[in-house]
Coordinates of C-alpha atoms and ligand atoms in Angstrom, one line a residue:
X1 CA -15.7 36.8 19.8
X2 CA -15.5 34.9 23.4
X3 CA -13.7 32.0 23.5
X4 CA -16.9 30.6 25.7
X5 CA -19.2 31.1 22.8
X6 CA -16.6 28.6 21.5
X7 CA -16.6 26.1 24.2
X8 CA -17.6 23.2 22.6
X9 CA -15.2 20.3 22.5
X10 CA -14.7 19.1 18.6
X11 CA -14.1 23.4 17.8
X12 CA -10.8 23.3 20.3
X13 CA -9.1 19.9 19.2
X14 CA -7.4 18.7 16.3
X15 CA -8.8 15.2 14.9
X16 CA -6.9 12.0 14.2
X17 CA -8.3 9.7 11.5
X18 CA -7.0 6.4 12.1
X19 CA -7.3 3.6 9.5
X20 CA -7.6 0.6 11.4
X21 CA -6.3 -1.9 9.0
X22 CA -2.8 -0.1 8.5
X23 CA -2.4 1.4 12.0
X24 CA -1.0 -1.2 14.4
X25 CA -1.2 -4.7 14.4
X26 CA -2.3 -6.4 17.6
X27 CA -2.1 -10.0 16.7
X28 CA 0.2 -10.9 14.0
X29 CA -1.8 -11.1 10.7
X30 CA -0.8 -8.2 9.6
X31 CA -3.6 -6.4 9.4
X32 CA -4.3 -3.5 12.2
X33 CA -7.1 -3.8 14.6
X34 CA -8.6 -2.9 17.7
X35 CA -5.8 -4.1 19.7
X36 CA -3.1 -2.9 18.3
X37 CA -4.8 0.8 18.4
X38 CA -5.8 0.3 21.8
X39 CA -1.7 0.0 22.3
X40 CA -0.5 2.5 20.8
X41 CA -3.4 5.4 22.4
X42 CA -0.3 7.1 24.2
X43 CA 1.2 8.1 21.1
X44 CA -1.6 9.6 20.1
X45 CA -2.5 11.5 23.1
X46 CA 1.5 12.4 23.4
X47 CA 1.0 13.7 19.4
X48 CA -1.5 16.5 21.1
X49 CA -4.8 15.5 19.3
X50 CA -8.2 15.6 21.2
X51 CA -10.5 12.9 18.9
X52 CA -10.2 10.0 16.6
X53 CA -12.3 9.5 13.9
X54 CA -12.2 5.6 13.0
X55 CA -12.6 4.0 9.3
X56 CA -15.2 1.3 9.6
X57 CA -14.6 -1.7 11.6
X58 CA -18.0 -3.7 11.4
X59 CA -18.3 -6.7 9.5
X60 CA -17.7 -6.7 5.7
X61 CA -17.2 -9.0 3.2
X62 CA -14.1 -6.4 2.7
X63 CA -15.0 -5.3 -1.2
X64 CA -14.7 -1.5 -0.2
X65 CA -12.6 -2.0 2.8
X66 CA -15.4 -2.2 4.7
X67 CA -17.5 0.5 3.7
X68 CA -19.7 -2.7 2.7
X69 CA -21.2 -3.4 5.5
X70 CA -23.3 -6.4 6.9
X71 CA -23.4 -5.4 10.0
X72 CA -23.6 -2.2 11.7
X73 CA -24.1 -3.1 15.1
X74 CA -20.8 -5.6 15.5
X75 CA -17.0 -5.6 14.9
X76 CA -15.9 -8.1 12.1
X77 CA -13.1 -10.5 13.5
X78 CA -10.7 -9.0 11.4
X79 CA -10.5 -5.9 13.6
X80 CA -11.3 -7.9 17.2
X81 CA -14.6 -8.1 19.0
X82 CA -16.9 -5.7 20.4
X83 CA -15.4 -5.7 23.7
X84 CA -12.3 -4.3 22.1
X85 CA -14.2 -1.8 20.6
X86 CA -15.6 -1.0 24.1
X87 CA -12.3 -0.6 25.5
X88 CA -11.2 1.4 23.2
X89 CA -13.4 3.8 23.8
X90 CA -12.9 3.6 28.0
X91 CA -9.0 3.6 27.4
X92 CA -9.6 6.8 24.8
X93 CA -11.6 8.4 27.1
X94 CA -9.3 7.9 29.9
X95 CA -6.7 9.7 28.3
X96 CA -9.0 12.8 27.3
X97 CA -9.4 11.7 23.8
X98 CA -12.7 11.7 21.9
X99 CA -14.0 8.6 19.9
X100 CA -15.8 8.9 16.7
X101 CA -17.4 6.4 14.5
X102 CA -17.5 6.1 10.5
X103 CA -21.4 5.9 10.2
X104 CA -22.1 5.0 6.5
X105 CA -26.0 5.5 5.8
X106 CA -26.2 5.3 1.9
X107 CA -25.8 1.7 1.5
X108 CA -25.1 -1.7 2.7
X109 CA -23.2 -4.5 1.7
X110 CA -25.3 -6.9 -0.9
X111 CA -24.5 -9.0 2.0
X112 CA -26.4 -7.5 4.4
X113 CA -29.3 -9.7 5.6
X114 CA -31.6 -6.4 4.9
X115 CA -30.8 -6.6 1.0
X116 CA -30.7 -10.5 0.7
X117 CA -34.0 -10.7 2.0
X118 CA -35.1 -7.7 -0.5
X119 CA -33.5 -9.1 -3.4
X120 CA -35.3 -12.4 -2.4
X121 CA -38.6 -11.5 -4.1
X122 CA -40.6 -8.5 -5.0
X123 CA -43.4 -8.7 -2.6
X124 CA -40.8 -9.0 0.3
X125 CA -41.5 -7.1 3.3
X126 CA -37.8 -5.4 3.1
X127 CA -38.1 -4.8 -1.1
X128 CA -38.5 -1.2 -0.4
X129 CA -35.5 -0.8 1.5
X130 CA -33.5 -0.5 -1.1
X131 CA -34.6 0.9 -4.7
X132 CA -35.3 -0.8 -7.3
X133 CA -36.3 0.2 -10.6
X134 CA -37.3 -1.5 -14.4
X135 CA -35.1 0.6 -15.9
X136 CA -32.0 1.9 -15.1
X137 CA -31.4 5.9 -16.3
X138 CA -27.7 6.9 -16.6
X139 CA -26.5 7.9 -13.4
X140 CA -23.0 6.5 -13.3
X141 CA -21.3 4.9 -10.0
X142 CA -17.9 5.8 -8.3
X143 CA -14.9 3.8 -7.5
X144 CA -15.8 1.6 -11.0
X145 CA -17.5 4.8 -12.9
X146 CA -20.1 2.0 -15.2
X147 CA -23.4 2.4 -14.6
X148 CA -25.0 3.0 -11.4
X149 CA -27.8 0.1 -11.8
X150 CA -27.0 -3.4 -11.6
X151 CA -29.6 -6.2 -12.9
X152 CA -31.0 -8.6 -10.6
X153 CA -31.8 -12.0 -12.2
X154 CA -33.4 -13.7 -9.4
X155 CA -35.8 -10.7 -8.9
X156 CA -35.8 -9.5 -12.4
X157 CA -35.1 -5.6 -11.9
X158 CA -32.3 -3.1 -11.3
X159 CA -30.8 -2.0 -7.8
X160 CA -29.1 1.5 -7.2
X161 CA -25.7 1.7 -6.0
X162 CA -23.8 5.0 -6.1
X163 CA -20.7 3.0 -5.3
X164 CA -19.7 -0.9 -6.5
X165 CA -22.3 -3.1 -7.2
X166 CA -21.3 -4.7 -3.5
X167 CA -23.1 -1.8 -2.3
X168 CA -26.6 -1.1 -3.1
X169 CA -28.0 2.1 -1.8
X170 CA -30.8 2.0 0.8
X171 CA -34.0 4.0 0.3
X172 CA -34.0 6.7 2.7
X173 CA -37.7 7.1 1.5
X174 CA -39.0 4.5 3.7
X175 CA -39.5 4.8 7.3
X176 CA -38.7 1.6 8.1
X177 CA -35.1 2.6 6.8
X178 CA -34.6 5.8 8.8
X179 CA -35.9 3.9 12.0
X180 CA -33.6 0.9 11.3
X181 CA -31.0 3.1 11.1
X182 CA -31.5 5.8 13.9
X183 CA -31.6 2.1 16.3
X184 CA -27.8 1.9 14.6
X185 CA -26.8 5.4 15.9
X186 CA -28.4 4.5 19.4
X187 CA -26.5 1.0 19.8
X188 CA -23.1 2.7 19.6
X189 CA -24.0 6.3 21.4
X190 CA -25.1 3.6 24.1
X191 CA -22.1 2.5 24.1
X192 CA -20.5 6.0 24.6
X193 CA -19.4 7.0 21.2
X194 CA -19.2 11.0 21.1
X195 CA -19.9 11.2 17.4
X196 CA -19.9 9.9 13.8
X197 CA -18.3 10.7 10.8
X198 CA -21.0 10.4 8.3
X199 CA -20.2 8.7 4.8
X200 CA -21.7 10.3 1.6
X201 CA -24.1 12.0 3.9
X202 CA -25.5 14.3 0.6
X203 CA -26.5 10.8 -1.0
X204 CA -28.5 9.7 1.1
X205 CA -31.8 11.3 -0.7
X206 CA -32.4 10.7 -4.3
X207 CA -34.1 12.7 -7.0
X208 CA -37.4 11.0 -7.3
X209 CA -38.1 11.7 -10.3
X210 CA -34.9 9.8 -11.4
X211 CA -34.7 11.9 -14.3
X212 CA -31.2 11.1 -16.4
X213 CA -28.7 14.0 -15.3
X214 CA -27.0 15.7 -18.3
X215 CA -23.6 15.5 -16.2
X216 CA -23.4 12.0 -16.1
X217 CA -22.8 12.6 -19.7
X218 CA -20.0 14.4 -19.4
X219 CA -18.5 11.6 -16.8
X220 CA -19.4 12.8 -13.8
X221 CA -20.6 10.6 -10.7
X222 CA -23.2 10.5 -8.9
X223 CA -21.7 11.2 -5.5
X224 CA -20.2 14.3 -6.9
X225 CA -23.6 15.8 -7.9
X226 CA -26.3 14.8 -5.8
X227 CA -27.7 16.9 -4.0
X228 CA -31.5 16.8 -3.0
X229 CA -33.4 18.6 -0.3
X230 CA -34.5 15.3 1.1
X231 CA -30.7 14.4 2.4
X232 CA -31.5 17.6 4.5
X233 CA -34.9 16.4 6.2
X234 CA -32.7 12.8 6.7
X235 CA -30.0 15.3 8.1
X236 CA -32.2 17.2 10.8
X237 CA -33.8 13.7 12.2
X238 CA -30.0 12.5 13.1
X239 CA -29.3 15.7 14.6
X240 CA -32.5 15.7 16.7
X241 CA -31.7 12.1 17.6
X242 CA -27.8 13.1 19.0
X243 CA -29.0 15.9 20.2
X244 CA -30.9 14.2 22.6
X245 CA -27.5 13.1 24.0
X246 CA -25.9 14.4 26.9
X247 CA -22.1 15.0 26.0
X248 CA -21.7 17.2 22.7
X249 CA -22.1 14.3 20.5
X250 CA -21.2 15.5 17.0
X251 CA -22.0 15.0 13.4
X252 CA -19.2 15.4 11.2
X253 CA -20.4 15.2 7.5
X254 CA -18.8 13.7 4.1
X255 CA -20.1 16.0 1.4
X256 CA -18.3 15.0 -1.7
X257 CA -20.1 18.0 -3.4
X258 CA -16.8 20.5 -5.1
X259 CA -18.6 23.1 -4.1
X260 CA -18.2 25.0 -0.5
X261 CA -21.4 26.7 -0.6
X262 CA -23.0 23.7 -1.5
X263 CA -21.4 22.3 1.8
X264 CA -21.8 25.3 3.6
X265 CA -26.2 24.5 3.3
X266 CA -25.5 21.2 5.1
X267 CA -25.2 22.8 7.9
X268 CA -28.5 24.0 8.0
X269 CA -29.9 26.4 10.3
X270 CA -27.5 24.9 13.6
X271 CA -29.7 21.4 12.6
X272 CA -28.3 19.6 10.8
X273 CA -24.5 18.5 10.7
X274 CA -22.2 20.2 13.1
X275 CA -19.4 20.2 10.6
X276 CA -18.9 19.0 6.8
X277 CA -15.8 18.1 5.2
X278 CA -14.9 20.1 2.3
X279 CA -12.6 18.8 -0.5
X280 CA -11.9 22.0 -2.6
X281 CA -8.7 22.7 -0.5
X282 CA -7.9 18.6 -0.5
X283 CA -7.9 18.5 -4.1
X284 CA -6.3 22.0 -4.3
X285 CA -2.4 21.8 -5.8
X286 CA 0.2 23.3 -3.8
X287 CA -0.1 27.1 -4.8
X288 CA -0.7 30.3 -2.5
X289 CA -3.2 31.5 -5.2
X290 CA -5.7 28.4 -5.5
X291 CA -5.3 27.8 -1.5
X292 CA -5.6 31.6 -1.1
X293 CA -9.1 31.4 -2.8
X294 CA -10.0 28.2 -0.8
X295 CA -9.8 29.8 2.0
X296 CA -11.7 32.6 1.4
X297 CA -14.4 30.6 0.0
X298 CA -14.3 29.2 3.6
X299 CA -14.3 32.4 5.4
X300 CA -17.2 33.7 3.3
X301 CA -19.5 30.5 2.4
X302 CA -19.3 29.4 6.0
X303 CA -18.4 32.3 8.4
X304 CA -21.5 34.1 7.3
X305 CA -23.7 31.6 8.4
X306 CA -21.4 31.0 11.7
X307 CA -20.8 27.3 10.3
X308 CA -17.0 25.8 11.9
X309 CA -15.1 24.7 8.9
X310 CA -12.6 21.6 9.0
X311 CA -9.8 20.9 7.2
X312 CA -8.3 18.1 6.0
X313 CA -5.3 17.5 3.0
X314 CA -5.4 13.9 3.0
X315 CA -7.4 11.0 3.7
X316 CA -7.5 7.0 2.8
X317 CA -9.7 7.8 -0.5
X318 CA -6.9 10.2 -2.1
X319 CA -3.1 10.3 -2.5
X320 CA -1.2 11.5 1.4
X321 CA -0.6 15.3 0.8
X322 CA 3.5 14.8 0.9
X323 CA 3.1 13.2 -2.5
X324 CA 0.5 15.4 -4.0
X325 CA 3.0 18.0 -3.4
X326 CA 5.5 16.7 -5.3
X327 CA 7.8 14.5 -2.4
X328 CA 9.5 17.3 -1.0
X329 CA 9.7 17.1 2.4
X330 CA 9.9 20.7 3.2
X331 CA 6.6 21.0 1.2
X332 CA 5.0 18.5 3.1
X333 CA 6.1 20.2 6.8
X334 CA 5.2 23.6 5.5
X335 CA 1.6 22.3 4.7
X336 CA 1.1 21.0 8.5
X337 CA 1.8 24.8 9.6
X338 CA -1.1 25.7 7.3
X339 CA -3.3 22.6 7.9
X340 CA -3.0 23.6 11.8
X341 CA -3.2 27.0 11.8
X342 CA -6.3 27.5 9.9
X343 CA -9.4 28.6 11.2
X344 CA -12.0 26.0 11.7
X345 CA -11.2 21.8 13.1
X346 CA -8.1 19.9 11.2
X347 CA -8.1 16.7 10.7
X348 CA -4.8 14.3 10.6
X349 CA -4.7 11.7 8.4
X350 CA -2.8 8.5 10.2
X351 CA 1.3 9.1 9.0
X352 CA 0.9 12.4 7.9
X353 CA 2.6 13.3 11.2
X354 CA 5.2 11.3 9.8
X355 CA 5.0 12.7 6.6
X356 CA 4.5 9.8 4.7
X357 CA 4.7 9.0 1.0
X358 CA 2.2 6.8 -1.0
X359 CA 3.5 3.5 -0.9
X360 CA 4.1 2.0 -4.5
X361 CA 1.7 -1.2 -5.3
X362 CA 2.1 -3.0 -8.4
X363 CA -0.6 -5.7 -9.9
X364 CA 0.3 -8.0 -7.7
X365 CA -0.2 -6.0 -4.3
X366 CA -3.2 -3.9 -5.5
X367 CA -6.0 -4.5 -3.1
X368 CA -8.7 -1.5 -3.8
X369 CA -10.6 -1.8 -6.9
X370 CA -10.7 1.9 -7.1
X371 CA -6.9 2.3 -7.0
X372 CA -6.5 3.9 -3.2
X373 CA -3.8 2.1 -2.2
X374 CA -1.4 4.2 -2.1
X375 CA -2.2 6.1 1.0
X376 CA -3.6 3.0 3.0
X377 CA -0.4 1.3 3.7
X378 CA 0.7 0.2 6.9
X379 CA 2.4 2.8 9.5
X380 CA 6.1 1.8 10.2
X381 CA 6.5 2.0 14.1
X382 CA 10.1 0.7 14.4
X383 CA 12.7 1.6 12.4
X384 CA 14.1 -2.0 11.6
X385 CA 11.6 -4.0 9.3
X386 CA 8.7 -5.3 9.5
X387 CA 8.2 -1.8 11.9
X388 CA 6.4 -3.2 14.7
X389 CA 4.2 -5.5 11.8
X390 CA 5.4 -8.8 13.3
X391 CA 4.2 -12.0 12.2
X392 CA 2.7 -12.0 8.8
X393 CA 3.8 -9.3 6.0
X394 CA 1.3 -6.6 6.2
X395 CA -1.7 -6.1 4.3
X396 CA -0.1 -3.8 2.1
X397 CA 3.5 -2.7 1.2
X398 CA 5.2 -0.4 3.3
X399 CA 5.3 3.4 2.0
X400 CA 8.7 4.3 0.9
X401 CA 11.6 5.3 3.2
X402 CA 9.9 3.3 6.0
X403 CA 13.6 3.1 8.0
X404 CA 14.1 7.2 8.4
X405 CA 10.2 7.8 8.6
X406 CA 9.4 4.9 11.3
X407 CA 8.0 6.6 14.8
X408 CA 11.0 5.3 16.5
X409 CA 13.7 6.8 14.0
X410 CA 11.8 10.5 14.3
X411 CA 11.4 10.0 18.4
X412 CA 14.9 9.6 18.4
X413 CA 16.0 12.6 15.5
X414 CA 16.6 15.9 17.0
X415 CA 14.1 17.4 14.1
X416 CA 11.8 15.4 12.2
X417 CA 7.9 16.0 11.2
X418 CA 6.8 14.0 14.2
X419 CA 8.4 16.6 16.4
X420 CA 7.5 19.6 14.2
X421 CA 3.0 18.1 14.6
X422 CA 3.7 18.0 18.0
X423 CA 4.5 21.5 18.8
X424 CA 2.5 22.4 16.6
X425 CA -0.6 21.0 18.4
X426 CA 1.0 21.9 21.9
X427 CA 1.0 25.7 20.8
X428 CA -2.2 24.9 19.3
X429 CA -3.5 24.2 22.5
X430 CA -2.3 26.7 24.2
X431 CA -3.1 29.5 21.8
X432 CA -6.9 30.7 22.2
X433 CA -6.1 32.7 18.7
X434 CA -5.2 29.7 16.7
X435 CA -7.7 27.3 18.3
X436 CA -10.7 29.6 18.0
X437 CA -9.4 33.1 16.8
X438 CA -10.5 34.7 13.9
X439 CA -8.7 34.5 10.8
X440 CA -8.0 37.5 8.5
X441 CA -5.6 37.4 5.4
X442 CA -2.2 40.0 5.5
X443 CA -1.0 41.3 2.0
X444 CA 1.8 39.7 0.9
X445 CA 4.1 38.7 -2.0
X446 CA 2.2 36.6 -4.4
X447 CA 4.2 33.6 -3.4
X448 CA 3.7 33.8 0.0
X449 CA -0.1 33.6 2.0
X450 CA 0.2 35.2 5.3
X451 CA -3.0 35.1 7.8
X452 CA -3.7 36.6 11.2
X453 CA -5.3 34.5 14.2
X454 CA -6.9 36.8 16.9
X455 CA -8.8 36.5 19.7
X456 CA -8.8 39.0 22.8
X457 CA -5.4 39.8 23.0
X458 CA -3.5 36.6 21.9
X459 CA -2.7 37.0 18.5
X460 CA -0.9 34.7 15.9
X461 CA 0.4 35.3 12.2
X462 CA 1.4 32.5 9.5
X463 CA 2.9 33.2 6.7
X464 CA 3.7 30.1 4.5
X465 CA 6.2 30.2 1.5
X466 CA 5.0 28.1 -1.5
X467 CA 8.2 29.0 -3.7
X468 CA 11.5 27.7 -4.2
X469 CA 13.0 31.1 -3.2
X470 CA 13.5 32.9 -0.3
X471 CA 10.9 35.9 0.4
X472 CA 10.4 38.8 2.6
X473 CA 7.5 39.2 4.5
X474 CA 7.8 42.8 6.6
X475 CA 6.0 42.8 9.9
X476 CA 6.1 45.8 12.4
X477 CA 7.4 45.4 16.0
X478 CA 9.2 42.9 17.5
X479 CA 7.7 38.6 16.7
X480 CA 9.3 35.7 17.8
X481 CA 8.8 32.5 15.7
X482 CA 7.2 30.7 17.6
X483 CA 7.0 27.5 15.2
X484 CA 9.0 27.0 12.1
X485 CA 8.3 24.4 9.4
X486 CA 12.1 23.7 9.8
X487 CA 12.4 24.2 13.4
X488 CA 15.0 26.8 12.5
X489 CA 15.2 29.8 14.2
X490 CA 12.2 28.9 17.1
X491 CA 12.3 31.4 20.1
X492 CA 14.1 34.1 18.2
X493 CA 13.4 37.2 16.5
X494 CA 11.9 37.2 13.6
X495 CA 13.7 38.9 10.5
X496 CA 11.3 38.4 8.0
X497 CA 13.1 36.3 5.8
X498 CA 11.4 33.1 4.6
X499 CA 13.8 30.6 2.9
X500 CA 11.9 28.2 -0.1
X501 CA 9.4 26.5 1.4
X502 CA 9.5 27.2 4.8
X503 CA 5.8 28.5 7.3
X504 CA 6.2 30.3 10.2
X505 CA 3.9 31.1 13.3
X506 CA 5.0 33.9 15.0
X507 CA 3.9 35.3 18.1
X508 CA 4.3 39.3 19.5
X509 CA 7.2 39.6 21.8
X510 CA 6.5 39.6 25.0
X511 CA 3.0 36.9 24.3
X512 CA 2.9 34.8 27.6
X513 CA 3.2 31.6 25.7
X514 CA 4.0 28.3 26.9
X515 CA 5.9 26.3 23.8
Ligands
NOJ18 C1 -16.5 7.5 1.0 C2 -15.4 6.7 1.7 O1 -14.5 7.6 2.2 C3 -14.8 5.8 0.6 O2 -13.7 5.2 1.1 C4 -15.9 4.8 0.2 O3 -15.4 4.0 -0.9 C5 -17.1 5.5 -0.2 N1 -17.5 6.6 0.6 C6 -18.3 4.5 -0.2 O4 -18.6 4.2 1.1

């Protein structure tokens, strides 16, 4: 495999997802925003990452955190303005760094002039946007999990919304739709926007039959099901449209399907996304044995068809990975070795790096109706409180252990998981074989999960300890360590001795490496 064949930008870089409202607070309301990111670009670009993928930002009546939308072509006030967004993406691109968008097709707000006009009457020009039916079968919704149809009194039928009520789902079906919303994509690639993140991509074609599905029986939702041959034709008319761009613009899907070669088909033939998310290895518990079989579903649903896998272990809809792992910190800096190490793009999820914990809300401080809190709180910059948050509290609590995890007490800290991302994603950077390499799994005690990353010449392995005792793993020849999860022993020999927890990237000796 050439590393040219490879040369594409979102295969070599490591991807940031920031979520605006708990990032950095630009003017004192304590909520994040435009500014406030804008400020702090230079940590990111001194983190090592190449793109950031940001939550929405348009105006939203705020019901889904702004996955309701009533506006996709404009920035709500809460955030800043759209010359804000506009320098952001100048200042990004000064510095090197990518800008993506969060694109959500499958619905609107209910606040969206589109569906207040279609909910108006039946015989209104935009009725067909959105779908409406007499009676409602029993697909179920997520973040509530009731029933996916809600009654309309002033126009006397059902809308579908996969998600809250807020959010009715827009019918794909129509032309008038798919235009509407191709003139969305154009506004911001315009504007010079090299890619979206795509929301629920997989929903956005519906079974038209809209026969009842036997699995909302048994609980399940409909974003974790559906999956229609339609969402594919939708799929290749973006792709044509970006495409057209010069630049590498890219399509980075959100297929909720638990199913990688269910993903791996949204892909399609090199026409449709460029790269989907897969959640098997997010929802995956911290054991070499389920992560060992998630990665080979990888390497086998998706390397066969030459499709570039991400990975990602947290995000704003689920718990931060530190505190699905149980809290330990060791656990949580062993998983970055994996997460960036891997074979496909990773993805960051804001104060990760920082190894975060879910902050605690109580009744009081709950804001999201589907209880995703946790991993949505504010990042603490400084170490003394309120961390950079001046002015008014933050939105949401602080996560716990904001003092010793703030940006400026792990600056400062000879070790700390800040330090431990970053040379992680400098040797990332400088290593063709763990940017692009291919990835083949070592034999190793059932504890551990070692991997090799090759390409040409440069060669990496990781082996990752998932147990509370210390392990051998054997290699022939002479590695240094190149990084450790515990920054012990970087630059030496390595003995093969893993301590409890602990990942290692080792290099040959004698690799011209520059970490
Ligand atoms: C997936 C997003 O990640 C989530 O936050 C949101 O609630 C749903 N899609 C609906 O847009």
């Amino acid at each position: 495999m050439s590393v040219t064949q490879h040369s594409t930008w979102w295969k070599n870089v490591v991807i940031y997802q920031v979520y605006p409202r708990s990032f950095a607070d630009g003017n004192g309301d304590g909520v994040g925003d435009l500014p406030g990111l804008i400020a702090r670009l230079d940590y990111l670009k001194a983190l090592g990452v190449g793109a950031l993928w940001l939550s929405p930002v348009y105006p939203s009546p705020m019901c889904d955190a702004g996955y309701d939308i009533c506006d996709y072509t404009d920035i709500d006030p809460l955030f800043g303005r759209l010359a804000d967004l506009d320098q952001l993406i100048s200042e990004a691109h000064k510095r090197g760094l990518k800008l993506l968008m969060d694109f959500v097709p499958n619905h609107t707000s209910d606040q969206h002039p589109w569906f207040i006009e279609s909910r108006s009457s039946r015989d209104n020009p935009k009725r067909d946007w959105y779908i409406w039916r007499d009676q409602p079968n029993n697909w179920r919704a997520s973040i509530d999990g009731g029933s996916a149809w809600t009654w309309d009194e002033v126009s006397q039928q059902y809308y579908l919304h996969f998600f809250l009520p807020q959010q009715p789902d827009l019918n794909w079906h129509n032309p008038q739709v798919v235009e509407a919303m191709h003139d969305v994509l154009r506004f911001w690639l315009d504007r010079g926007v090299d890619g979206f993140r795509i929301d629920v991509v997989h929903c956005v074609g519906k079974d038209p039959t809209f026969a009842d599905d036997p699995r909302c029986m048994a609980g399940e939702t409909m974003v974790q099901i559906n999956d229609q041959p339609y969402s594919h034709e939708v799929l290749r008319g973006l792709r044509r449209l970006v495409d057209h761009y010069p630049g590498d613009r890219v399509l980075i899907g959100e297929v909720n399907i638990r199913s990688t070669a269910r993903v791996a088909a949204y892909y399609g033939a090199s026409d449709e996304l460029h790269m989907s998310f897969n959640f098997p290895p997010l929802d995956a518990p911290w054991d070499p044995v389920v992560f060992r079989l998630c990665i080979r579903e990888v390497e086998s649903c998706l390397g066969q068809q030459s499709a570039w896998p991400t990975w990602a272990l947290s995000n704003h809809d689920n718990s931060r990975l530190r505190s699905r792992y149980g809290g330990s910190l060791a656990r949580a800096n062993a998983a970055a070795v994996m997460l960036l190490s891997l074979r496909g793009t990773p993805f960051i999820f804001q104060g990760d790096e920082l190894a975060l914990e879910d902050t605690q809300v109580t009744a009081q401080t709950r804001v999201d109706p589907g209880g995703r809190d946790g991993s949505r709180a504010p990042l603490p910059w400084l170490s003394q409180a309120p961390h950079g948050w001046s002015g008014k509290a933050p939105w949401l609590p602080f996560p716990p252990d904001a003092e010793a995890l703030a940006v400026q007490t792990q600056e400062t800290a000879s070790h700390s998981t800040l330090k431990l991302y970053r040379r992680l994603l400098h040797c990332r950077r400088h290593s063709a074989a763990l940017r692009l390499g291919a990835w083949e799994e070592l034999p190793s005690h059932p504890k551990l999960l070692a991997y090799r990353r090759y390409c040409g010449d440069d060669e990496r392995i990781v082996c990752i300890n998932f147990d509370e005792a210390q392990h051998t793993f054997a290699l022939a020849g002479d590695w240094i360590i190149e990084v450790a999860s515990d920054r012990q022993g970087e630059n030496q020999l390595f003995d093969g001795t893993l301590g409890a927890q602990k990942a290692v990237i080792v290099c040959r000796k004698g690799t011209d490496h520059e970490c």
